[in-house]
Amino acid sequence: MMPRLGTRYPVEFEITSKPKAEYQTDAYFELDLPVAPAVMVGEEILAEGGDVSEHDLEACICRHLGRPAPPAPRKGILSRLRGKS
């Protein structure tokens, strides 16, 4: 997902991966960073401890770039019939 968004928007991605034990140290909590796994755009925490949809990530990137948000993805027929978002 990120390489695709990187071709659409002038943004840099930084991916940090550490063993789980390093995310649970006092030194990590002192950094005031979100609990892993997390997605941050600038200083905004978009998702913490879970997944984020591509649309939500793209909308957040657009906000930070001062661009209009992309249109919401269309629901499929089964989702509409079942009332799911």
GROMACS .gro file of N, CA and C in nm:
model
  255
    1MET      N    1   0.082  -0.118   0.000
    1MET     CA    2   0.000   0.000   0.000
    1MET      C    3   0.087   0.125   0.000
    2MET      N    4   0.192   0.130   0.081
    2MET     CA    5   0.272   0.251   0.092
    2MET      C    6   0.347   0.286  -0.037
    3PRO      N    7   0.408   0.190  -0.106
    3PRO     CA    8   0.474   0.228  -0.232
    3PRO      C    9   0.376   0.288  -0.333
    4ARG      N   10   0.256   0.237  -0.337
    4ARG     CA   11   0.155   0.290  -0.429
    4ARG      C   12   0.120   0.433  -0.392
    5LEU      N   13   0.103   0.462  -0.263
    5LEU     CA   14   0.072   0.599  -0.220
    5LEU      C   15   0.192   0.690  -0.240
    6GLY      N   16   0.313   0.636  -0.227
    6GLY     CA   17   0.433   0.715  -0.249
    6GLY      C   18   0.449   0.762  -0.392
    7THR      N   19   0.390   0.690  -0.486
    7THR     CA   20   0.395   0.735  -0.626
    7THR      C   21   0.290   0.842  -0.653
    8ARG      N   22   0.185   0.849  -0.574
    8ARG     CA   23   0.078   0.948  -0.593
    8ARG      C   24   0.105   1.080  -0.521
    9TYR      N   25   0.176   1.074  -0.410
    9TYR     CA   26   0.196   1.192  -0.326
    9TYR      C   27   0.344   1.210  -0.294
   10PRO      N   28   0.387   1.337  -0.280
   10PRO     CA   29   0.529   1.361  -0.248
   10PRO      C   30   0.555   1.342  -0.099
   11VAL      N   31   0.562   1.219  -0.056
   11VAL     CA   32   0.584   1.188   0.085
   11VAL      C   33   0.696   1.085   0.098
   12GLU      N   34   0.757   1.085   0.214
   12GLU     CA   35   0.858   0.985   0.246
   12GLU      C   36   0.800   0.894   0.352
   13PHE      N   37   0.832   0.767   0.343
   13PHE     CA   38   0.786   0.670   0.441
   13PHE      C   39   0.904   0.622   0.522
   14GLU      N   40   0.884   0.612   0.650
   14GLU     CA   41   0.987   0.556   0.738
   14GLU      C   42   0.924   0.440   0.812
   15ILE      N   43   0.982   0.324   0.797
   15ILE     CA   44   0.930   0.204   0.861
   15ILE      C   45   1.029   0.162   0.968
   16THR      N   46   0.979   0.147   1.089
   16THR     CA   47   1.062   0.105   1.200
   16THR      C   48   1.013  -0.030   1.248
   17SER      N   49   1.104  -0.123   1.255
   17SER     CA   50   1.069  -0.257   1.300
   17SER      C   51   1.170  -0.301   1.405
   18LYS      N   52   1.118  -0.339   1.520
   18LYS     CA   53   1.202  -0.383   1.630
   18LYS      C   54   1.138  -0.506   1.693
   19PRO      N   55   1.214  -0.581   1.769
   19PRO     CA   56   1.152  -0.691   1.844
   19PRO      C   57   1.048  -0.636   1.942
   20LYS      N   58   0.945  -0.711   1.966
   20LYS     CA   59   0.835  -0.668   2.053
   20LYS      C   60   0.884  -0.621   2.190
   21ALA      N   61   0.985  -0.685   2.244
   21ALA     CA   62   1.035  -0.648   2.377
   21ALA      C   63   1.088  -0.505   2.380
   22GLU      N   64   1.143  -0.455   2.270
   22GLU     CA   65   1.195  -0.319   2.267
   22GLU      C   66   1.084  -0.215   2.273
   23TYR      N   67   0.966  -0.250   2.225
   23TYR     CA   68   0.853  -0.158   2.230
   23TYR      C   69   0.791  -0.151   2.369
   24GLN      N   70   0.831  -0.237   2.459
   24GLN     CA   71   0.773  -0.242   2.593
   24GLN      C   72   0.869  -0.195   2.700
   25THR      N   73   0.974  -0.125   2.661
   25THR     CA   74   1.072  -0.076   2.759
   25THR      C   75   1.032   0.063   2.807
   26ASP      N   76   1.088   0.103   2.921
   26ASP     CA   77   1.063   0.237   2.974
   26ASP      C   78   1.117   0.343   2.878
   27ALA      N   79   1.230   0.315   2.816
   27ALA     CA   80   1.290   0.411   2.722
   27ALA      C   81   1.196   0.438   2.604
   28TYR      N   82   1.127   0.336   2.556
   28TYR     CA   83   1.033   0.355   2.445
   28TYR      C   84   0.914   0.439   2.490
   29PHE      N   85   0.860   0.413   2.608
   29PHE     CA   86   0.746   0.489   2.658
   29PHE      C   87   0.782   0.635   2.680
   30GLU      N   88   0.907   0.664   2.715
   30GLU     CA   89   0.951   0.801   2.734
   30GLU      C   90   0.954   0.880   2.603
   31LEU      N   91   0.961   0.811   2.490
   31LEU     CA   92   0.960   0.877   2.360
   31LEU      C   93   0.821   0.930   2.324
   32ASP      N   94   0.718   0.888   2.398
   32ASP     CA   95   0.580   0.929   2.374
   32ASP      C   96   0.533   0.890   2.233
   33LEU      N   97   0.574   0.773   2.190
   33LEU     CA   98   0.531   0.720   2.062
   33LEU      C   99   0.417   0.621   2.084
   34PRO      N  100   0.338   0.593   1.981
   34PRO     CA  101   0.225   0.501   1.997
   34PRO      C  102   0.270   0.357   2.018
   35VAL      N  103   0.178   0.278   2.071
   35VAL     CA  104   0.202   0.136   2.090
   35VAL      C  105   0.205   0.069   1.953
   36ALA      N  106   0.303  -0.015   1.931
   36ALA     CA  107   0.318  -0.084   1.802
   36ALA      C  108   0.218  -0.198   1.791
   37PRO      N  109   0.168  -0.231   1.676
   37PRO     CA  110   0.191  -0.165   1.549
   37PRO      C  111   0.112  -0.035   1.541
   38ALA      N  112   0.170   0.063   1.474
   38ALA     CA  113   0.106   0.194   1.464
   38ALA      C  114   0.137   0.257   1.330
   39VAL      N  115   0.053   0.353   1.293
   39VAL     CA  116   0.075   0.432   1.172
   39VAL      C  117   0.065   0.578   1.213
   40MET      N  118   0.170   0.653   1.184
   40MET     CA  119   0.172   0.796   1.212
   40MET      C  120   0.193   0.871   1.081
   41VAL      N  121   0.124   0.983   1.066
   41VAL     CA  122   0.145   1.073   0.953
   41VAL      C  123   0.183   1.206   1.015
   42GLY      N  124   0.307   1.245   0.999
   42GLY     CA  125   0.356   1.363   1.070
   42GLY      C  126   0.353   1.332   1.218
   43GLU      N  127   0.287   1.416   1.294
   43GLU     CA  128   0.273   1.394   1.438
   43GLU      C  129   0.139   1.329   1.474
   44GLU      N  130   0.055   1.307   1.374
   44GLU     CA  131  -0.079   1.249   1.398
   44GLU      C  132  -0.071   1.097   1.402
   45ILE      N  133  -0.125   1.040   1.508
   45ILE     CA  134  -0.134   0.894   1.520
   45ILE      C  135  -0.263   0.851   1.452
   46LEU      N  136  -0.248   0.781   1.342
   46LEU     CA  137  -0.365   0.738   1.264
   46LEU      C  138  -0.419   0.606   1.315
   47ALA      N  139  -0.333   0.515   1.349
   47ALA     CA  140  -0.375   0.384   1.401
   47ALA      C  141  -0.273   0.339   1.504
   48GLU      N  142  -0.323   0.279   1.610
   48GLU     CA  143  -0.236   0.232   1.716
   48GLU      C  144  -0.283   0.094   1.759
   49GLY      N  145  -0.195  -0.003   1.750
   49GLY     CA  146  -0.229  -0.138   1.792
   49GLY      C  147  -0.317  -0.214   1.696
   50GLY      N  148  -0.330  -0.166   1.572
   50GLY     CA  149  -0.415  -0.235   1.476
   50GLY      C  150  -0.390  -0.188   1.334
   51ASP      N  151  -0.478  -0.227   1.245
   51ASP     CA  152  -0.465  -0.194   1.104
   51ASP      C  153  -0.533  -0.062   1.072
   52VAL      N  154  -0.501  -0.009   0.956
   52VAL     CA  155  -0.565   0.112   0.904
   52VAL      C  156  -0.600   0.085   0.758
   53SER      N  157  -0.712   0.139   0.714
   53SER     CA  158  -0.752   0.119   0.575
   53SER      C  159  -0.670   0.210   0.485
   54GLU      N  160  -0.656   0.168   0.362
   54GLU     CA  161  -0.581   0.250   0.266
   54GLU      C  162  -0.648   0.385   0.247
   55HIS      N  163  -0.782   0.388   0.245
   55HIS     CA  164  -0.852   0.516   0.228
   55HIS      C  165  -0.824   0.609   0.344
   56ASP      N  166  -0.828   0.560   0.467
   56ASP     CA  167  -0.801   0.645   0.584
   56ASP      C  168  -0.658   0.700   0.580
   57LEU      N  169  -0.564   0.617   0.540
   57LEU     CA  170  -0.425   0.661   0.530
   57LEU      C  171  -0.410   0.766   0.422
   58GLU      N  172  -0.472   0.743   0.307
   58GLU     CA  173  -0.465   0.839   0.198
   58GLU      C  174  -0.531   0.971   0.236
   59ALA      N  175  -0.644   0.965   0.305
   59ALA     CA  176  -0.712   1.088   0.349
   59ALA      C  177  -0.625   1.166   0.447
   60CYS      N  178  -0.557   1.097   0.536
   60CYS     CA  179  -0.469   1.162   0.632
   60CYS      C  180  -0.350   1.228   0.562
   61ILE      N  181  -0.292   1.159   0.464
   61ILE     CA  182  -0.182   1.216   0.387
   61ILE      C  183  -0.229   1.343   0.315
   62CYS      N  184  -0.347   1.337   0.256
   62CYS     CA  185  -0.402   1.454   0.186
   62CYS      C  186  -0.422   1.571   0.282
   63ARG      N  187  -0.472   1.545   0.402
   63ARG     CA  188  -0.489   1.652   0.502
   63ARG      C  189  -0.356   1.720   0.530
   64HIS      N  190  -0.253   1.641   0.548
   64HIS     CA  191  -0.122   1.696   0.580
   64HIS      C  192  -0.060   1.771   0.463
   65LEU      N  193  -0.099   1.736   0.342
   65LEU     CA  194  -0.047   1.806   0.224
   65LEU      C  195  -0.137   1.922   0.182
   66GLY      N  196  -0.249   1.941   0.254
   66GLY     CA  197  -0.342   2.048   0.220
   66GLY      C  198  -0.421   2.021   0.093
   67ARG      N  199  -0.442   1.895   0.062
   67ARG     CA  200  -0.518   1.856  -0.056
   67ARG      C  201  -0.655   1.804  -0.014
   68PRO      N  202  -0.751   1.804  -0.106
   68PRO     CA  203  -0.881   1.746  -0.073
   68PRO      C  204  -0.869   1.595  -0.055
   69ALA      N  205  -0.950   1.543   0.033
   69ALA     CA  206  -0.949   1.398   0.060
   69ALA      C  207  -1.004   1.323  -0.061
   70PRO      N  208  -0.955   1.203  -0.085
   70PRO     CA  209  -1.008   1.122  -0.195
   70PRO      C  210  -1.151   1.079  -0.164
   71PRO      N  211  -1.228   1.050  -0.266
   71PRO     CA  212  -1.365   1.004  -0.240
   71PRO      C  213  -1.365   0.870  -0.166
   72ALA      N  214  -1.466   0.851  -0.085
   72ALA     CA  215  -1.478   0.726  -0.010
   72ALA      C  216  -1.498   0.610  -0.107
   73PRO      N  217  -1.442   0.495  -0.074
   73PRO     CA  218  -1.460   0.380  -0.163
   73PRO      C  219  -1.606   0.339  -0.169
   74ARG      N  220  -1.647   0.296  -0.285
   74ARG     CA  221  -1.786   0.253  -0.302
   74ARG      C  222  -1.807   0.117  -0.239
   75LYS      N  223  -1.923   0.100  -0.181
   75LYS     CA  224  -1.957  -0.029  -0.122
   75LYS      C  225  -2.001  -0.124  -0.232
   76GLY      N  226  -1.972  -0.251  -0.212
   76GLY     CA  227  -2.020  -0.353  -0.303
   76GLY      C  228  -2.166  -0.383  -0.275
   77ILE      N  229  -2.231  -0.452  -0.363
   77ILE     CA  230  -2.373  -0.482  -0.350
   77ILE      C  231  -2.401  -0.565  -0.225
   78LEU      N  232  -2.316  -0.662  -0.193
   78LEU     CA  233  -2.341  -0.745  -0.075
   78LEU      C  234  -2.327  -0.664   0.054
   79SER      N  235  -2.230  -0.575   0.059
   79SER     CA  236  -2.213  -0.492   0.178
   79SER      C  237  -2.333  -0.400   0.197
   80ARG      N  238  -2.383  -0.346   0.087
   80ARG     CA  239  -2.500  -0.258   0.098
   80ARG      C  240  -2.623  -0.335   0.145
   81LEU      N  241  -2.640  -0.456   0.095
   81LEU     CA  242  -2.757  -0.537   0.136
   81LEU      C  243  -2.748  -0.578   0.282
   82ARG      N  244  -2.627  -0.605   0.329
   82ARG     CA  245  -2.609  -0.647   0.466
   82ARG      C  246  -2.597  -0.530   0.563
   83GLY      N  247  -2.588  -0.409   0.510
   83GLY     CA  248  -2.578  -0.290   0.594
   83GLY      C  249  -2.441  -0.269   0.655
   84LYS      N  250  -2.338  -0.328   0.595
   84LYS     CA  251  -2.202  -0.311   0.647
   84LYS      C  252  -2.136  -0.194   0.579
   85SER      N  253  -2.041  -0.133   0.651
   85SER     CA  254  -1.969  -0.020   0.593
   85SER      C  255  -1.847  -0.065   0.519
   0.00000   0.00000   0.00000
